[in-house]
Amino acid sequence: MGLVVYNYLTRSKETFKPVTPGRVGMYVCGPTVYDHAHLGHAKVYVSFDVVNRFLRFLGYRVRYVQNITDVGHLLDSGEDRIHRGAAREKLEPMEVVEKYAWSYFDDMDALGVRRPDISPRASGHVTEQIELIQCMVDKGVAYVSDGSVYFSVDAYPAYGRLSRRNIEELQAGTRVEALEGKRNPLDFALWKHAQPEHLMQWPSPWGRGYPGWHIECTAMSAKYLGLPYDIHGGGLDNIFPHNESEIAQADAAFGEGYANYWLLAGSLNVDGVKMSKSLGNFVTIKDALAKADPAALRLLVLTGHYRSPLAFTNDALEAARTGARRLGAARDKVAAYMSARGLPPEEDLASLQGEPAETRDRCVESLKDDFNTPQAAGVLFEAAHRVNTLLDEPSPPEETVRGFDALFREVGDRVLGIIPKAGLDLTGLTPRLMELLLALRTELRTARNYPLADRIREELATRGISVEDHPDGPRWRMDR
RNA sequence: GGCGGCAUAGCCAAGUGGUAAGGCAGAGGACUGCAAAUCCUUUAUCCCCCGGUUCGAAUCCGGGUGCCGCCUCCA
């Protein structure tokens, strides 16, 4: 079976066919960097990380573009999010952007999220956005009003196609004031006129101002991926108006189609409602990482399907931690067996035979079916159970164990990233162990058990560690 | 009000026509100086409710109930 993805444009599963055989262009809406990221962000970006990794696993050459929004994303009040952050922390807007962009990258690195190939910033692509807007003005689908430029939804009948809304219904349900110089309340800003005191502003054909929120994604994805491209991803909560408007802009300006497949991720819920900044019901990724292994957090996210909402509870987090440990323990047990017998790791998944091959197929088929990570993870848990049982037998079949080892590495770790890293962090462990050993030796000396105390010192000496007894206690050092 | 989605064991969660994956928690057992890990066994006669279609439905259709998302703040 080929790769099948659920496409929000058609609301159905479709066989994936890239524009250029063997290559995939993917764009995912990135964060607005004005505060630390939370687990809700982790769900979306870990989900698309698996999409990215699995596409590469299948042999596609992927170009993954994910923007950093650092201008133009407004709050209800009309205040720019970046300005909000700048005012809060008494920083330059670009200092806020730097701080939280790096915070975000650090979080993603810690979560084992493979970096996008390009992370373009909106503020670095104002020229491209202006050109795109000008193109729409020239074609008559956008109009200038008091130094701002608006997209005219009336000039684009297909508006609402992605989110399944129609313009009339939207108009009927518009919440109050149409405001400013909009011809239609649904028209959205492409370019906003800036007051002199507005901190982030650029010159444009329509005066000084700044780009609207939706335009950056259209401009930057078109620039780096060309049109049409294959996959557009993001959170389902942005389907309207953001994603809808992206499509409208691209179609209106270029008429070449935009993204062929729309993959949108469900939100992370707490007590039934979305984890979000505004509700304050969030756990930052940094806080979560202080308590749980990255693999555990990934497992938490990936035990649910990416399209579905996921209920976050502390019990679910605990379950993920324990589950990830279980996978790690099985992987370690297999690795120890391989090491003890000097078995070289199997590098070629395609060459697997028997049970491991069946397990591989079940995992891959699950992932090919719209990235069904819960099912693939379930299969790996069964594999862990199976290999644990095998290794308790007198003579485990070597090829089978090797095959499972390969699966844990290639699927469990490389594609899903749900198996904790092998090996312990030994940093600082030696001093702590020496402290323990010398404390025990001191007790022996106090009890006048000198033979055993001396034996500890001698045994340590043969290992290059000398121990000296001083009035204030023992000291040790590595001699070599 | 409009549009969309969800409802599966104590918790998280797959499964979209053929008779309920997986994880956590729980129970019994093996092993163990104790503990942990590991292993074995076990835990939903049933998938929100009521009708219908079908030889057969958690899965399809109709109605109802509850919850959620979006409707220019949000990944």
Coordinates of C-alpha atoms (C1' of nucleotides) in Angstrom, one line a residue:
Chain A
M1 CA 0.0 0.0 0.0
G2 CA 1.1 3.5 -0.8
L3 CA 1.0 6.4 1.6
V4 CA -2.5 7.7 2.3
V5 CA -3.2 11.0 3.9
Y6 CA -6.3 12.7 5.1
N7 CA -6.7 15.8 3.1
Y8 CA -8.8 18.6 4.6
L9 CA -9.5 20.1 1.2
T10 CA -11.5 17.0 0.2
R11 CA -12.2 15.7 3.8
S12 CA -11.1 12.3 2.7
K13 CA -8.2 10.0 2.7
E14 CA -6.2 10.2 -0.6
T15 CA -3.2 8.4 -2.0
F16 CA -0.3 10.7 -1.7
K17 CA 1.2 11.8 -5.0
P18 CA 3.9 14.5 -4.8
V19 CA 4.2 17.2 -7.5
T20 CA 7.7 15.9 -8.3
P21 CA 8.2 12.2 -7.9
G22 CA 10.5 11.4 -5.1
R23 CA 10.4 14.8 -3.5
V24 CA 8.1 16.5 -1.0
G25 CA 7.6 20.1 -0.3
M26 CA 6.0 20.7 3.1
Y27 CA 5.1 23.9 4.9
V28 CA 3.8 24.0 8.5
C29 CA 2.6 27.1 10.2
G30 CA 5.1 27.9 12.9
P31 CA 4.8 29.7 16.2
T32 CA 4.4 33.4 17.0
V33 CA 7.4 34.0 19.2
Y34 CA 6.4 36.2 22.0
D35 CA 6.4 33.6 24.9
H36 CA 7.6 30.1 25.7
A37 CA 6.0 27.2 23.9
H38 CA 3.7 24.8 25.7
L39 CA 2.7 21.2 25.3
G40 CA -0.1 22.2 22.8
H41 CA 2.7 23.4 20.5
A42 CA 4.6 20.2 21.2
K43 CA 1.6 18.1 20.0
V44 CA 1.5 19.8 16.6
Y45 CA 5.2 20.0 16.0
V46 CA 6.0 16.5 17.2
S47 CA 3.2 15.2 15.0
F48 CA 4.6 16.9 11.9
D49 CA 8.1 15.9 12.9
V50 CA 6.9 12.3 12.5
V51 CA 5.3 13.2 9.2
N52 CA 8.7 14.6 8.1
R53 CA 10.7 11.7 9.4
F54 CA 8.4 9.1 8.0
L55 CA 8.4 10.7 4.6
R56 CA 12.2 10.5 4.7
F57 CA 12.0 7.0 5.9
L58 CA 10.0 6.2 2.8
G59 CA 12.8 7.6 0.7
Y60 CA 11.3 11.0 -0.2
R61 CA 13.6 13.9 -0.4
V62 CA 11.8 16.4 1.8
R63 CA 12.1 20.2 2.0
Y64 CA 10.4 21.2 5.2
V65 CA 9.7 24.8 5.7
Q66 CA 8.3 26.2 9.0
N67 CA 7.9 29.9 9.5
I68 CA 8.6 32.0 12.6
T69 CA 6.0 34.7 13.0
D70 CA 7.6 37.8 14.3
V71 CA 5.3 40.5 13.1
G72 CA 1.7 41.2 12.2
H73 CA 0.0 38.7 14.4
L74 CA -2.5 40.8 16.3
L75 CA -4.4 40.2 19.6
D76 CA -8.0 41.0 20.0
S77 CA -7.1 44.4 21.1
G78 CA -5.4 45.1 17.8
E79 CA -2.1 45.0 19.6
D80 CA 0.8 43.1 17.9
R81 CA 1.8 40.0 19.9
I82 CA 5.4 40.9 19.6
H83 CA 4.7 44.4 21.0
R84 CA 2.9 42.8 23.9
G85 CA 5.9 40.8 24.7
A86 CA 8.2 43.7 24.3
A87 CA 6.2 45.9 26.6
R88 CA 6.0 43.1 29.2
E89 CA 9.7 42.5 29.3
K90 CA 10.9 46.0 28.4
L91 CA 12.8 44.8 25.4
E92 CA 13.1 45.7 21.8
P93 CA 10.6 43.8 19.7
M94 CA 13.5 42.0 17.9
E95 CA 15.0 41.1 21.3
V96 CA 11.7 39.4 22.2
V97 CA 11.7 37.7 18.9
E98 CA 15.3 36.4 19.3
K99 CA 14.7 35.3 22.9
Y100 CA 11.6 33.3 22.1
A101 CA 12.6 32.0 18.7
W102 CA 15.7 30.4 20.4
S103 CA 13.5 29.2 23.3
Y104 CA 11.3 27.5 20.7
F105 CA 14.3 26.0 18.9
D106 CA 15.8 24.8 22.2
D107 CA 12.5 23.1 23.1
M108 CA 12.2 21.5 19.7
D109 CA 15.8 20.3 19.8
A110 CA 15.2 18.9 23.3
L111 CA 12.1 17.1 22.1
G112 CA 14.1 15.5 19.3
V113 CA 12.2 17.4 16.6
R114 CA 14.2 17.4 13.5
R115 CA 14.9 21.0 12.4
P116 CA 13.0 22.3 9.5
D117 CA 15.2 22.8 6.4
I118 CA 14.2 26.5 6.3
S119 CA 12.8 28.6 9.2
P120 CA 11.9 31.8 7.5
R121 CA 10.9 34.8 9.5
A122 CA 8.0 37.1 8.5
S123 CA 10.0 40.2 9.2
G124 CA 12.8 39.1 6.9
H125 CA 10.3 38.7 4.0
V126 CA 8.5 41.9 4.0
T127 CA 9.7 42.6 0.4
E128 CA 8.2 39.3 -0.8
Q129 CA 4.9 40.1 1.0
I130 CA 4.7 43.5 -0.5
E131 CA 5.2 42.1 -4.0
L132 CA 2.5 39.5 -3.4
I133 CA 0.1 42.2 -2.1
Q134 CA 0.9 44.4 -5.1
C135 CA 0.1 41.6 -7.4
M136 CA -3.3 41.2 -5.8
V137 CA -4.0 44.9 -6.0
D138 CA -3.1 44.9 -9.6
K139 CA -5.4 42.0 -10.3
G140 CA -8.3 43.8 -8.5
V141 CA -8.8 41.3 -5.7
A142 CA -7.3 43.6 -3.1
Y143 CA -7.9 47.3 -2.5
V144 CA -6.2 50.2 -0.7
S145 CA -8.0 52.0 2.1
D146 CA -6.4 54.6 4.3
G147 CA -2.9 53.2 3.8
S148 CA -4.0 49.7 4.5
V149 CA -4.7 47.0 2.0
Y150 CA -7.5 44.5 2.2
F151 CA -8.3 41.3 0.5
S152 CA -11.7 41.4 -1.1
V153 CA -13.6 38.2 -0.4
D154 CA -16.2 39.2 -2.9
A155 CA -13.6 39.1 -5.6
Y156 CA -12.8 35.5 -4.7
P157 CA -15.9 33.3 -4.7
A158 CA -14.0 30.2 -3.6
Y159 CA -13.4 31.8 -0.2
G160 CA -14.4 29.2 2.5
R161 CA -13.6 26.1 0.5
L162 CA -11.1 24.7 3.0
S163 CA -13.1 25.4 6.2
R164 CA -16.4 24.7 4.5
R165 CA -18.0 28.0 5.1
N166 CA -19.8 30.3 2.8
I167 CA -19.5 34.0 2.6
E168 CA -23.2 34.7 3.2
E169 CA -23.3 32.7 6.4
L170 CA -20.2 34.2 7.7
Q171 CA -21.5 37.7 7.0
A172 CA -24.7 36.8 8.9
G173 CA -22.7 35.7 11.8
T174 CA -20.2 38.5 11.9
R175 CA -19.7 39.7 15.4
V176 CA -20.3 43.4 15.3
E177 CA -18.3 46.3 13.9
A178 CA -17.0 45.9 10.4
L179 CA -14.6 48.6 11.3
E180 CA -12.3 50.8 9.3
G181 CA -12.3 51.0 5.6
K182 CA -13.3 47.5 4.8
R183 CA -15.8 47.0 2.0
N184 CA -16.9 43.7 3.4
P185 CA -16.6 42.8 7.1
L186 CA -15.0 39.5 6.0
D187 CA -12.2 41.2 4.1
F188 CA -8.9 40.7 5.8
A189 CA -5.8 42.8 6.1
L190 CA -2.9 42.2 3.8
W191 CA -1.1 45.3 4.9
K192 CA -1.8 47.5 7.8
H193 CA -1.1 51.2 8.0
A194 CA 1.2 51.9 10.9
Q195 CA 0.8 54.9 13.3
P196 CA 4.1 56.7 13.8
E197 CA 4.6 55.2 17.3
H198 CA 4.1 51.6 16.1
L199 CA 7.5 50.0 16.6
M200 CA 7.7 47.6 13.7
Q201 CA 7.0 49.2 10.4
W202 CA 8.3 49.2 6.9
P203 CA 7.9 51.4 3.8
S204 CA 5.6 50.2 1.2
P205 CA 3.8 51.5 -1.9
W206 CA 0.9 52.4 0.4
G207 CA 2.9 54.2 3.0
R208 CA 4.6 52.9 6.2
G209 CA 3.0 49.9 7.7
Y210 CA 3.4 46.2 8.4
P211 CA 2.1 43.0 6.9
G212 CA -1.1 41.2 7.9
W213 CA -0.8 37.8 9.6
H214 CA -1.9 35.5 6.8
I215 CA 0.3 36.9 4.0
E216 CA 3.6 35.7 5.3
C217 CA 2.7 32.0 5.0
T218 CA 1.6 32.4 1.4
A219 CA 4.6 34.5 0.5
M220 CA 7.2 32.4 2.1
S221 CA 5.9 29.0 1.2
A222 CA 5.6 30.1 -2.4
K223 CA 9.1 31.4 -2.3
Y224 CA 10.7 28.3 -0.9
L225 CA 8.6 25.5 -2.2
G226 CA 7.1 26.9 -5.5
L227 CA 3.5 26.5 -6.4
P228 CA 1.8 24.2 -6.1
Y229 CA 3.5 22.3 -3.4
D230 CA 2.6 19.1 -1.6
I231 CA 1.8 19.4 2.0
H232 CA 0.5 22.3 4.2
G233 CA 0.3 21.5 7.9
G234 CA -0.7 23.3 11.0
G235 CA -3.1 23.2 13.9
L236 CA -6.8 22.7 13.1
D237 CA -7.7 25.8 15.1
N238 CA -6.1 27.9 12.3
I239 CA -8.2 26.5 9.5
F240 CA -10.2 29.7 9.6
P241 CA -9.4 32.3 8.9
H242 CA -5.7 31.8 8.6
N243 CA -5.4 28.8 6.3
E244 CA -8.4 29.8 4.4
S245 CA -6.9 33.2 3.7
E246 CA -3.6 31.7 2.7
I247 CA -5.3 29.8 -0.1
A248 CA -7.3 32.8 -1.2
Q249 CA -4.2 34.9 -1.4
A250 CA -2.2 32.3 -3.4
D251 CA -5.1 31.5 -5.8
A252 CA -5.9 35.2 -6.3
A253 CA -2.3 36.2 -6.9
F254 CA -0.9 33.3 -8.8
G255 CA -3.8 31.1 -9.9
E256 CA -1.5 28.1 -9.9
G257 CA -3.0 26.2 -7.0
Y258 CA -1.5 26.3 -3.5
A259 CA -0.9 23.2 -1.3
N260 CA -2.3 19.9 -2.6
Y261 CA -2.7 18.2 0.7
W262 CA -3.9 19.9 3.9
L263 CA -2.9 18.1 7.1
L264 CA -4.3 19.6 10.2
A265 CA -3.6 18.5 13.7
G266 CA -6.1 18.3 16.6
S267 CA -5.5 20.3 19.7
L268 CA -4.3 19.2 23.1
N269 CA -7.1 19.5 25.6
V270 CA -7.1 19.9 29.4
D271 CA -10.4 19.1 31.1
G272 CA -12.0 19.1 27.7
V273 CA -10.8 22.5 26.5
K274 CA -7.9 23.4 24.5
M275 CA -4.6 24.1 26.2
S276 CA -3.9 27.7 25.4
K277 CA -2.0 30.7 26.4
S278 CA -5.1 32.7 27.0
L279 CA -6.8 30.2 29.3
G280 CA -3.7 29.8 31.3
N281 CA -4.2 26.0 31.4
F282 CA -0.8 25.2 29.8
V283 CA 2.3 23.4 30.8
T284 CA 5.5 24.8 29.1
I285 CA 7.6 22.3 27.3
K286 CA 10.5 23.3 29.5
D287 CA 8.6 22.4 32.6
A288 CA 7.4 19.1 31.1
L289 CA 11.0 18.2 30.1
A290 CA 12.1 18.8 33.6
K291 CA 9.9 16.0 34.7
A292 CA 9.8 13.6 31.8
D293 CA 12.1 12.2 29.2
P294 CA 11.7 13.7 25.7
A295 CA 10.7 10.2 24.4
A296 CA 8.0 10.1 27.0
L297 CA 6.5 13.4 25.9
R298 CA 6.7 12.2 22.3
L299 CA 4.9 9.0 23.3
L300 CA 2.3 11.0 25.1
V301 CA 1.6 13.0 21.9
L302 CA 1.9 10.0 19.5
T303 CA -0.4 7.6 21.4
G304 CA -3.2 9.8 20.0
H305 CA -3.8 10.2 16.3
Y306 CA -2.5 13.6 15.1
R307 CA -5.8 14.7 13.7
S308 CA -7.7 13.9 16.9
P309 CA -7.8 16.1 20.0
L310 CA -5.7 14.6 22.8
A311 CA -6.7 14.8 26.4
F312 CA -3.9 15.8 28.6
T313 CA -3.9 14.6 32.2
N314 CA -1.1 14.0 34.7
D315 CA -2.1 10.3 34.6
A316 CA -1.6 10.3 30.9
L317 CA 1.8 11.9 31.3
E318 CA 2.7 9.3 33.9
A319 CA 1.5 6.5 31.7
A320 CA 3.7 7.8 28.9
R321 CA 6.7 8.1 31.1
T322 CA 6.3 4.5 32.3
G323 CA 5.5 3.3 28.8
A324 CA 8.6 4.9 27.4
R325 CA 10.7 3.4 30.1
R326 CA 9.3 0.0 29.2
L327 CA 10.3 0.4 25.6
G328 CA 13.8 1.7 26.7
A329 CA 14.2 -1.4 29.0
A330 CA 13.4 -3.8 26.2
R331 CA 15.7 -2.0 23.8
D332 CA 18.5 -2.1 26.4
K333 CA 17.9 -5.8 27.1
V334 CA 18.2 -6.5 23.3
A335 CA 21.3 -4.4 23.0
A336 CA 22.9 -6.2 26.0
Y337 CA 22.2 -9.5 24.3
M338 CA 23.7 -8.4 21.0
S339 CA 26.7 -6.9 22.7
A340 CA 27.4 -10.0 24.8
R341 CA 27.4 -12.1 21.7
G342 CA 29.2 -9.7 19.5
L343 CA 26.3 -9.5 17.0
P344 CA 26.6 -6.6 14.6
P345 CA 23.5 -4.5 14.3
E346 CA 21.2 -5.1 11.3
E347 CA 21.3 -2.0 9.1
D348 CA 18.9 -3.0 6.4
L349 CA 15.2 -3.1 7.5
A350 CA 14.3 -4.5 4.2
S351 CA 16.2 -7.7 4.8
L352 CA 14.4 -8.7 7.9
Q353 CA 12.7 -12.1 8.0
G354 CA 10.1 -13.8 10.0
E355 CA 8.6 -12.1 13.1
P356 CA 10.6 -8.9 12.9
A357 CA 9.6 -8.5 9.2
E358 CA 5.9 -8.9 10.1
T359 CA 6.3 -6.4 12.9
R360 CA 8.0 -4.0 10.5
D361 CA 5.2 -4.3 8.0
R362 CA 2.6 -3.7 10.6
C363 CA 4.3 -0.5 11.8
V364 CA 5.0 0.8 8.3
E365 CA 1.5 0.0 7.1
S366 CA 0.0 1.8 10.1
L367 CA 2.1 4.9 9.4
K368 CA 1.3 4.8 5.7
D369 CA -2.4 5.0 6.7
D370 CA -2.4 8.7 7.5
F371 CA 0.4 8.5 10.0
N372 CA -1.4 6.2 12.5
T373 CA 1.2 6.6 15.2
P374 CA -0.9 5.1 18.0
Q375 CA -1.2 1.9 16.1
A376 CA 2.5 1.8 15.2
A377 CA 3.4 2.4 18.8
G378 CA 1.1 -0.4 19.9
V379 CA 2.9 -2.7 17.6
L380 CA 6.2 -1.7 19.1
F381 CA 4.9 -2.4 22.6
E382 CA 3.9 -5.9 21.4
A383 CA 7.4 -6.3 20.0
A384 CA 8.9 -5.3 23.4
H385 CA 6.7 -7.9 25.0
R386 CA 7.7 -10.5 22.5
V387 CA 11.4 -9.8 22.7
N388 CA 11.4 -9.8 26.5
T389 CA 9.8 -13.2 26.4
L390 CA 12.3 -14.5 23.9
L391 CA 15.3 -13.3 25.9
D392 CA 14.1 -15.1 28.9
E393 CA 14.4 -18.4 27.0
P394 CA 17.6 -20.4 27.1
S395 CA 18.7 -19.8 23.5
P396 CA 16.9 -16.9 21.9
P397 CA 17.0 -16.9 18.1
E398 CA 19.8 -14.5 17.2
E399 CA 18.3 -13.3 13.9
T400 CA 15.0 -12.5 15.5
V401 CA 16.6 -10.5 18.3
R402 CA 18.7 -8.6 15.8
G403 CA 15.6 -7.9 13.8
F404 CA 13.8 -6.4 16.7
D405 CA 16.9 -4.4 17.6
A406 CA 16.7 -2.9 14.1
L407 CA 13.0 -2.1 14.5
F408 CA 13.6 -0.4 17.8
R409 CA 16.3 1.7 16.3
E410 CA 14.8 2.5 12.9
V411 CA 11.1 2.8 13.7
G412 CA 10.9 3.3 17.4
D413 CA 13.8 5.8 17.6
R414 CA 14.5 7.2 14.1
V415 CA 10.9 7.6 12.9
L416 CA 8.8 8.0 16.1
G417 CA 11.5 8.9 18.7
I418 CA 9.5 7.3 21.5
I419 CA 12.4 5.2 22.9
P420 CA 14.5 6.9 25.6
K421 CA 18.1 7.4 24.6
A422 CA 20.3 4.4 25.4
G423 CA 22.9 4.7 28.1
L424 CA 22.8 6.8 31.3
D425 CA 24.0 10.3 31.7
L426 CA 27.2 9.5 33.6
T427 CA 28.1 13.1 34.2
G428 CA 28.9 13.7 37.8
L429 CA 28.2 10.1 38.7
T430 CA 31.8 9.1 39.5
P431 CA 32.2 11.6 42.4
R432 CA 28.9 10.5 43.8
L433 CA 29.9 6.9 43.7
M434 CA 33.3 7.6 45.2
E435 CA 31.6 9.5 48.0
L436 CA 29.5 6.5 48.7
L437 CA 32.3 4.1 48.6
L438 CA 34.6 6.2 50.8
A439 CA 31.8 6.8 53.3
L440 CA 31.4 3.0 53.6
R441 CA 35.1 2.6 54.0
T442 CA 35.1 5.2 56.8
E443 CA 32.4 3.2 58.6
L444 CA 34.6 0.1 58.3
R445 CA 37.6 1.9 59.7
T446 CA 35.5 3.2 62.6
A447 CA 34.5 -0.3 63.3
R448 CA 38.2 -1.3 63.1
N449 CA 37.5 -3.5 60.1
Y450 CA 40.9 -2.5 58.7
P451 CA 41.4 -5.5 56.4
L452 CA 38.2 -4.7 54.4
A453 CA 38.9 -0.9 54.5
D454 CA 42.4 -1.5 53.2
R455 CA 41.1 -3.8 50.5
I456 CA 38.9 -1.1 49.2
R457 CA 41.9 1.2 49.0
E458 CA 44.0 -1.4 47.2
E459 CA 41.3 -2.3 44.8
L460 CA 40.9 1.3 43.9
A461 CA 44.6 1.7 43.5
T462 CA 44.7 -1.1 40.9
R463 CA 42.1 1.0 39.0
G464 CA 44.2 4.1 39.1
I465 CA 42.5 5.8 42.0
S466 CA 44.5 6.7 45.0
V467 CA 42.9 7.3 48.4
E468 CA 44.6 9.4 51.2
D469 CA 43.3 9.6 54.7
H470 CA 43.4 13.2 56.0
P471 CA 42.2 14.5 59.4
D472 CA 39.3 16.1 57.6
G473 CA 38.3 12.9 55.8
P474 CA 39.5 10.9 52.8
R475 CA 40.6 12.4 49.6
W476 CA 40.8 10.7 46.3
R477 CA 42.2 11.4 42.8
M478 CA 42.8 9.7 39.5
D479 CA 46.5 9.0 39.2
R480 CA 47.1 8.2 35.6
Chain B
rG1 C1' -27.1 31.4 15.7
rG2 C1' -23.7 29.2 11.6
rC3 C1' -20.0 25.6 10.2
rG4 C1' -17.1 21.4 11.7
rG5 C1' -15.8 17.5 15.0
rC6 C1' -16.0 14.1 19.0
rA7 C1' -18.5 10.4 22.5
rU8 C1' -14.7 3.0 23.1
rA9 C1' -12.8 -0.2 30.3
rG10 C1' -10.6 3.6 36.4
rC11 C1' -7.2 7.0 33.0
rC12 C1' -5.0 7.9 27.9
rA13 C1' -6.2 5.7 23.2
rA14 C1' -6.5 2.6 18.2
rG15 C1' -10.2 0.2 15.5
rU16 C1' -15.1 2.8 10.3
rG17 C1' -19.5 -3.8 8.3
rG18 C1' -17.5 -9.7 10.5
rU19 C1' -17.6 -10.1 16.0
rA20 C1' -13.3 -4.9 20.9
rA21 C1' -5.1 -3.0 19.4
rG22 C1' -1.7 -0.9 22.7
rG23 C1' 0.0 1.9 27.2
rC24 C1' -1.0 3.2 32.4
rA25 C1' -3.4 1.8 36.7
rG26 C1' -5.6 -2.9 39.2
rA27 C1' -5.7 -8.4 40.4
rG28 C1' -3.3 -13.4 40.8
rG29 C1' 1.2 -16.1 40.0
rA30 C1' 6.8 -16.9 38.8
rC31 C1' 11.4 -14.9 40.3
rU32 C1' 13.6 -12.3 44.6
rG33 C1' 17.3 -11.7 51.4
rC34 C1' 14.1 -7.0 50.7
rA35 C1' 12.9 -4.0 46.7
rA36 C1' 13.0 -3.1 41.5
rA37 C1' 13.1 -4.9 36.7
rU38 C1' 11.4 -8.9 33.8
rC39 C1' 8.0 -13.0 32.6
rC40 C1' 3.1 -15.6 32.7
rU41 C1' -2.2 -15.0 33.5
rU42 C1' -6.1 -11.7 34.1
rU43 C1' -9.5 -6.9 33.7
rA44 C1' -15.2 -3.8 28.1
rU45 C1' -20.7 -10.1 26.3
rC46 C1' -19.6 -4.8 24.7
rC47 C1' -18.2 0.6 22.3
rC48 C1' -23.4 7.8 25.0
rC49 C1' -29.1 6.8 24.2
rC50 C1' -33.4 5.3 20.9
rG51 C1' -34.9 3.6 16.3
rG52 C1' -33.5 1.6 11.3
rU53 C1' -30.6 -1.0 7.2
rU54 C1' -28.0 -5.8 7.2
rC55 C1' -27.1 -12.8 7.7
rG56 C1' -24.0 -9.7 10.7
rA57 C1' -22.7 -2.7 13.2
rA58 C1' -18.6 0.2 18.0
rU59 C1' -18.3 0.8 12.7
rC60 C1' -23.7 2.6 7.8
rC61 C1' -28.6 5.7 8.1
rG62 C1' -32.3 8.8 11.0
rG63 C1' -33.4 11.1 15.7
rG64 C1' -31.8 12.5 20.6
rU65 C1' -28.3 13.8 24.6
rG66 C1' -23.5 15.6 26.1
rC67 C1' -18.9 17.8 25.1
rC68 C1' -15.4 20.4 22.1
rG69 C1' -13.2 23.5 18.1
rC70 C1' -13.8 27.6 14.7
rC71 C1' -16.8 32.0 13.3
rU72 C1' -11.0 37.3 12.0
rC73 C1' -6.8 36.1 19.8
rC74 C1' -4.4 31.0 19.8
rA75 C1' -0.3 25.4 17.2

